[in-house]
PDB file of C-alpha atoms in Angstrom:
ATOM      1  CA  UNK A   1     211.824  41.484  -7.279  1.00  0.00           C
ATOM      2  CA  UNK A   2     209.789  39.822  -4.364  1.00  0.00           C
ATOM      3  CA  UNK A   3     206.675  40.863  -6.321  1.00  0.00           C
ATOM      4  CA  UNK A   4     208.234  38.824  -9.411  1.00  0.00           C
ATOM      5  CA  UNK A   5     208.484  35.995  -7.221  1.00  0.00           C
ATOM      6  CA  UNK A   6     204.500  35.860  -5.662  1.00  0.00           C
ATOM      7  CA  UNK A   7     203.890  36.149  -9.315  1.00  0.00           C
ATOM      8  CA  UNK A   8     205.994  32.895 -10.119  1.00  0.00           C
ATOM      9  CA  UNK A   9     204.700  31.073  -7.073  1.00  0.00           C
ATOM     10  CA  UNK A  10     201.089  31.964  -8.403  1.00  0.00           C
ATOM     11  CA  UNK A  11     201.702  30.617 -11.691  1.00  0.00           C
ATOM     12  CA  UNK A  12     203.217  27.422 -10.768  1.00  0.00           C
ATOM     13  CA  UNK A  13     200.540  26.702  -8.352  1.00  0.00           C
ATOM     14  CA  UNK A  14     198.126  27.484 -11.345  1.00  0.00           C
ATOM     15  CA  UNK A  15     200.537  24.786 -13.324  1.00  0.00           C
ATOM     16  CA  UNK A  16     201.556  27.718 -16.260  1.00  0.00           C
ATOM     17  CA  UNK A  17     205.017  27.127 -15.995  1.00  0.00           C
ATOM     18  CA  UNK A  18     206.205  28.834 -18.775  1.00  0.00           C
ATOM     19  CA  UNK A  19     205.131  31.971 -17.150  1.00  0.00           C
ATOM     20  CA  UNK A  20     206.379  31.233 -14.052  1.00  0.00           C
ATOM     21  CA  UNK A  21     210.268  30.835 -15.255  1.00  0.00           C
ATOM     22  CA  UNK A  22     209.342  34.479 -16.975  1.00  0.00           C
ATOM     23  CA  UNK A  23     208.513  35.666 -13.535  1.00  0.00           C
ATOM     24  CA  UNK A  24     211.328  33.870 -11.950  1.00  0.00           C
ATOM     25  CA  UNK A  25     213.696  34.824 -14.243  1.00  0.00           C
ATOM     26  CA  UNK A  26     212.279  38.621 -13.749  1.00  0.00           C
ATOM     27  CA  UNK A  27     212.310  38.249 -10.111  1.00  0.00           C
ATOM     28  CA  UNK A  28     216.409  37.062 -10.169  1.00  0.00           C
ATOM     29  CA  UNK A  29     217.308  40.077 -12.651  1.00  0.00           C
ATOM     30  CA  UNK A  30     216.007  42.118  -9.579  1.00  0.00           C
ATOM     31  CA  UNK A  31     218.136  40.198  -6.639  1.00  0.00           C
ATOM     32  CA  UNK A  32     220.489  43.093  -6.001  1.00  0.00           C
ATOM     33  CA  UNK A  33     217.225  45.502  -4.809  1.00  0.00           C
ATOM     34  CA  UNK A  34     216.484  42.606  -2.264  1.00  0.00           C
ATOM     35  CA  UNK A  35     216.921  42.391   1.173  1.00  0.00           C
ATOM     36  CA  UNK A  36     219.152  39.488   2.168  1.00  0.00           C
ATOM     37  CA  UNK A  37     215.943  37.441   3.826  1.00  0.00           C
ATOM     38  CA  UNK A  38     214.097  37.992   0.489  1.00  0.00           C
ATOM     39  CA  UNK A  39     217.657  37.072  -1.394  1.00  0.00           C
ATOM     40  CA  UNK A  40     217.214  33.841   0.674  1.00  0.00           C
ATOM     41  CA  UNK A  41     213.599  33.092   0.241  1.00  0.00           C
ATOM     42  CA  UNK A  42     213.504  34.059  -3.993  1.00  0.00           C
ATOM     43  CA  UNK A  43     216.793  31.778  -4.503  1.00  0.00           C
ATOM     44  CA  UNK A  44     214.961  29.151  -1.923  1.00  0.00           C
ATOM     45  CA  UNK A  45     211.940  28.680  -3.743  1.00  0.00           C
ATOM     46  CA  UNK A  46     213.671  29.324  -7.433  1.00  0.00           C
ATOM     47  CA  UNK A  47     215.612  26.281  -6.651  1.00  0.00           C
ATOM     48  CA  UNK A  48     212.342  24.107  -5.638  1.00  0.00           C
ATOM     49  CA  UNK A  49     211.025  25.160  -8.619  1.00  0.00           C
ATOM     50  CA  UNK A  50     213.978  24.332 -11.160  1.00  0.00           C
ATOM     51  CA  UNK A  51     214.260  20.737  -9.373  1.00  0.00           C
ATOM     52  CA  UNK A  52     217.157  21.860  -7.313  1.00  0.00           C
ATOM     53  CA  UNK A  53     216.729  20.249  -4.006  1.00  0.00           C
ATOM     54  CA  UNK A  54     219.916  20.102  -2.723  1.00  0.00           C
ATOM     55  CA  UNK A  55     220.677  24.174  -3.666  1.00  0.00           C
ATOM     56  CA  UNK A  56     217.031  24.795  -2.088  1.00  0.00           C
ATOM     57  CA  UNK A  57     218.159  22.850   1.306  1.00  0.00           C
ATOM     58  CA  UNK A  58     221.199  25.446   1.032  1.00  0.00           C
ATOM     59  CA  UNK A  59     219.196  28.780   0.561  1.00  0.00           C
ATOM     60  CA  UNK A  60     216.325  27.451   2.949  1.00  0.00           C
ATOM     61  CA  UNK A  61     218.608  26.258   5.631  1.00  0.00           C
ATOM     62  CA  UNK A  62     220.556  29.967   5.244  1.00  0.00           C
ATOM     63  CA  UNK A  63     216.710  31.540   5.756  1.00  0.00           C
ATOM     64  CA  UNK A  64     215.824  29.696   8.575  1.00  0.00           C
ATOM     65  CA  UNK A  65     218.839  29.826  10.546  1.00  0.00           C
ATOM     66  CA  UNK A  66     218.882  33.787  10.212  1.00  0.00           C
ATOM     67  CA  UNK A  67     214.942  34.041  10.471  1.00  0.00           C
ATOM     68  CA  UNK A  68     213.742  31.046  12.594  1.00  0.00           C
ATOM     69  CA  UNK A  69     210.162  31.700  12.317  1.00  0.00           C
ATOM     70  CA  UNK A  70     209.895  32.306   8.873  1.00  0.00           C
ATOM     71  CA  UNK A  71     206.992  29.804   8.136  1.00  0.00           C
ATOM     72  CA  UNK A  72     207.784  29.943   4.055  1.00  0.00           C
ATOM     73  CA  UNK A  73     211.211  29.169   4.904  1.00  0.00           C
ATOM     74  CA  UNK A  74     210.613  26.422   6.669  1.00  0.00           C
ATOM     75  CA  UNK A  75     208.039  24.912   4.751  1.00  0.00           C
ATOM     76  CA  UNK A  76     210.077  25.221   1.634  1.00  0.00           C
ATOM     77  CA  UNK A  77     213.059  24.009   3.925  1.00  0.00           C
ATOM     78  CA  UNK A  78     210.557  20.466   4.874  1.00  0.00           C
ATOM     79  CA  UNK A  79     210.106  20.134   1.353  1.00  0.00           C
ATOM     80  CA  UNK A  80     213.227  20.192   0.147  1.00  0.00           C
ATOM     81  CA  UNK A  81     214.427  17.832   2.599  1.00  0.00           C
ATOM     82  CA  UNK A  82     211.600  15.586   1.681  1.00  0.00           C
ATOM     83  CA  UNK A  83     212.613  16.107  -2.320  1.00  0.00           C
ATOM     84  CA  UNK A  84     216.290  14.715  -1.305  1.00  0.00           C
ATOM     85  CA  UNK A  85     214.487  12.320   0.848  1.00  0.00           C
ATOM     86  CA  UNK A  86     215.960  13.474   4.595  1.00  0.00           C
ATOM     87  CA  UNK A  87     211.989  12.196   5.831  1.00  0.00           C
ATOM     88  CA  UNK A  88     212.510  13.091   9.258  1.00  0.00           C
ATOM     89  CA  UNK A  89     214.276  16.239   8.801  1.00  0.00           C
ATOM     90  CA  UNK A  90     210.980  17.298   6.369  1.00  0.00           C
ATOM     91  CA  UNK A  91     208.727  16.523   9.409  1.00  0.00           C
ATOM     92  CA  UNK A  92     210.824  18.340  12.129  1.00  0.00           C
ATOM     93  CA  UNK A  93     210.812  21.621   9.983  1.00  0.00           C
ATOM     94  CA  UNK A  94     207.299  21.539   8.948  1.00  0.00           C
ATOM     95  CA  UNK A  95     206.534  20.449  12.523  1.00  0.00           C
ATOM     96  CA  UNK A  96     208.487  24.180  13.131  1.00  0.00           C
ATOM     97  CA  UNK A  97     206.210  25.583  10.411  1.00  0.00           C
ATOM     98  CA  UNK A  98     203.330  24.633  11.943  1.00  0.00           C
ATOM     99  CA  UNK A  99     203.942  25.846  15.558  1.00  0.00           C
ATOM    100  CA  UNK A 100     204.212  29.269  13.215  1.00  0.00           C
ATOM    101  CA  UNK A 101     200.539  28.347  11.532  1.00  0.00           C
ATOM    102  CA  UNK A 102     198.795  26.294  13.527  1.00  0.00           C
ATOM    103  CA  UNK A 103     195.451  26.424  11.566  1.00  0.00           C
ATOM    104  CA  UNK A 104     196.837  26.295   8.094  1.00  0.00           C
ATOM    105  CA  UNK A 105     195.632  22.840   6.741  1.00  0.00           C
ATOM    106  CA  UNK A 106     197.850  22.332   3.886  1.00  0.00           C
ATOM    107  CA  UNK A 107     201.349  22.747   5.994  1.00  0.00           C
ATOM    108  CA  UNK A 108     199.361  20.035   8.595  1.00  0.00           C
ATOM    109  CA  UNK A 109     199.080  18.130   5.716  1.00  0.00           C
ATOM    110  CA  UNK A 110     202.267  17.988   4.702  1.00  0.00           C
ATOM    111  CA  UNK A 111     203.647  17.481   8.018  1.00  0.00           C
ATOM    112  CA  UNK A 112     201.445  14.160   7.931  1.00  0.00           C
ATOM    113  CA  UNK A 113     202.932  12.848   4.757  1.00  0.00           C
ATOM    114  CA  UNK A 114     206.304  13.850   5.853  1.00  0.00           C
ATOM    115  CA  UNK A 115     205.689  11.747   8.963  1.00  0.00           C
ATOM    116  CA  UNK A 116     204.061   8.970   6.389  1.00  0.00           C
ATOM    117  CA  UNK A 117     207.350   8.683   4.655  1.00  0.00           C
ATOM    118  CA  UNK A 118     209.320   8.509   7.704  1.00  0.00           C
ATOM    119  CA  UNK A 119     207.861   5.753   9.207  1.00  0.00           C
ATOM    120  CA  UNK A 120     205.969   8.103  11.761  1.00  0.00           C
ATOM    121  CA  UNK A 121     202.673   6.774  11.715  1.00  0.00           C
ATOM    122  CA  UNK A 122     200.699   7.764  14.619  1.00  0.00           C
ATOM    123  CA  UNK A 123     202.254  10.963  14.043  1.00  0.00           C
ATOM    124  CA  UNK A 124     201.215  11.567  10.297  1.00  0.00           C
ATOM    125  CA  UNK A 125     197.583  10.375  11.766  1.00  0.00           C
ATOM    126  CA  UNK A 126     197.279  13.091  14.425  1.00  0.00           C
ATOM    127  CA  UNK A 127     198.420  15.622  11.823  1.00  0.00           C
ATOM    128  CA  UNK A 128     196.141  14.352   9.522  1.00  0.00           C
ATOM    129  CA  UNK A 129     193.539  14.332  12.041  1.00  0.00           C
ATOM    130  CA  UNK A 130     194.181  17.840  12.796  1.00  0.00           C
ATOM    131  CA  UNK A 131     193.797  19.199   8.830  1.00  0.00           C
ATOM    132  CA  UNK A 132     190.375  17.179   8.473  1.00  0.00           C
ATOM    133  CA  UNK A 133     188.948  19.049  11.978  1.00  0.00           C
ATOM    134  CA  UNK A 134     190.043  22.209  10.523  1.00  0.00           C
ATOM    135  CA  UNK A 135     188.587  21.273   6.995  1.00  0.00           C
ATOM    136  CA  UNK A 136     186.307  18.109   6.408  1.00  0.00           C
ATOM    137  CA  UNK A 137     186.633  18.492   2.965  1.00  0.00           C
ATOM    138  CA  UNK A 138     190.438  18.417   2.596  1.00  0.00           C
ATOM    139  CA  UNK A 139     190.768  14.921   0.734  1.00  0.00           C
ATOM    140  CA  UNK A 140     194.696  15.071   0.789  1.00  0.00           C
ATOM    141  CA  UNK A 141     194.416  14.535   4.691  1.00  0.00           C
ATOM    142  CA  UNK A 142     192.229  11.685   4.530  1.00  0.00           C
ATOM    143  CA  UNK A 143     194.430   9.373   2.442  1.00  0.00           C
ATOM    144  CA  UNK A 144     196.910  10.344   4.475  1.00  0.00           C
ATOM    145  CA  UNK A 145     195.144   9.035   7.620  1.00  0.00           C
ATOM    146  CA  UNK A 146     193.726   6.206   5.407  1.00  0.00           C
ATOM    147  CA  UNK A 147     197.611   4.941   4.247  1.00  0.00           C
ATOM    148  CA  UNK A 148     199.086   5.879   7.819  1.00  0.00           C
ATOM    149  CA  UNK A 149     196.478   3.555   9.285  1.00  0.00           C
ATOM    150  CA  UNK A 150     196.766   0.209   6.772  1.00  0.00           C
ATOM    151  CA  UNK A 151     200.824   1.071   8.293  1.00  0.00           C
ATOM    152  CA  UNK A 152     199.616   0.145  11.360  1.00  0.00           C
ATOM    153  CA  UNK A 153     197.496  -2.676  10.621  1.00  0.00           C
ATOM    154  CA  UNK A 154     194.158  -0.779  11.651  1.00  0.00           C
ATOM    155  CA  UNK A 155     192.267  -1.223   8.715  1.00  0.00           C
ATOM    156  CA  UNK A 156     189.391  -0.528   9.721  1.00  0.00           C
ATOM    157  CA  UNK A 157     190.404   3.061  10.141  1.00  0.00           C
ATOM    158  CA  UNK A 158     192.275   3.195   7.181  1.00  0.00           C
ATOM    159  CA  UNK A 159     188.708   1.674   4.915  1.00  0.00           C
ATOM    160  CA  UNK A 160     186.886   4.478   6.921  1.00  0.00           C
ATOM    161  CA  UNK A 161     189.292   7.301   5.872  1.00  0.00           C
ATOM    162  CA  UNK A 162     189.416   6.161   2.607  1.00  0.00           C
ATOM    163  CA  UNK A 163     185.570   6.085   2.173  1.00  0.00           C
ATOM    164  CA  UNK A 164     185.209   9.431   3.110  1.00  0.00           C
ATOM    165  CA  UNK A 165     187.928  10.780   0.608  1.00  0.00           C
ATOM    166  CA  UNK A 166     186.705   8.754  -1.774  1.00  0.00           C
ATOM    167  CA  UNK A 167     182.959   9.981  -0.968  1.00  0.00           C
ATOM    168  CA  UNK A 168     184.036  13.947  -1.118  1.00  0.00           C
ATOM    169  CA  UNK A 169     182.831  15.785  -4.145  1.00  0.00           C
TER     170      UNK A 169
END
């Protein structure tokens, strides 16, 4: 079943949905071979996926509090929160997920917009910050920084992080 699932995750992030609710639905006919973490997880990110936020805060929330270091959990658990718009709650779990994955640029990345929407400038910068040391290229990061800045009134910071988003290939 957990196989099913990777599948589905690997199709949505290659935006065939179609096959990924195939997968997904595969993946859920299998639920009763699962352990009760990968119960959890499949019915956490299911629920992302079908536009469920509030039933994905529910299975994520379930995950984490059984398996606190489970950086999927708690990633999916951020987002979630973010999707029913809970801002700082998004940025305290993916601030969890990170302490997990220190060096993985797309969860500091989210962590920064999290931060964005919640008002948590200098935070979202230094997260930002961190991605773009870890990868120059990551242009996500860099509007980020750019939008976190013009926040704060620097605009000179944000026109700089802007330019170099704007100037990535």
């Amino acid at each position: 079943g957990r196989a099913w699932s990777g599948a589905a995750t690997a199709a949505r992030n290659l935006g065939r949905r179609a096959e990924a609710t195939t997968y997904y639905e595969n993946a859920l006919s299998k639920i009763d071979r699962m352990t009760d973490r990968e119960k959890l997880r499949t019915r956490g990110q299911y629920y992302l996926f079908t536009g469920s936020a509030t039933k994905a805060v529910e299975e994520n929330e379930a995950l984490v509090k059984r398996y606190p270091s489970d950086s999927v959990g708690l990633s999916n658990l951020s987002f979630a929160y973010f999707l029913v718009r809970q801002f700082d709650k998004a940025f305290e779990m993916q601030t969890r997920s990170i302490a997990v994955q220190p060096n993985n640029v797309p969860r500091l990345n989210n962590g920064a917009l999290y931060a964005l929407y919640a008002g948590r400038f200098d935070d979202a910068i230094a997260s930002a910050r961190k991605a773009n040391e870890l990868n120059k290229g990551y242009g996500p990061a860099w509007i980020v920084q750019g939008q976190s800045a013009a926040a704060l009134g620097e605009y000179d910071a944000a026109t700089a992080a802007f330019s170099t988003a704007f100037a990535l290939p």
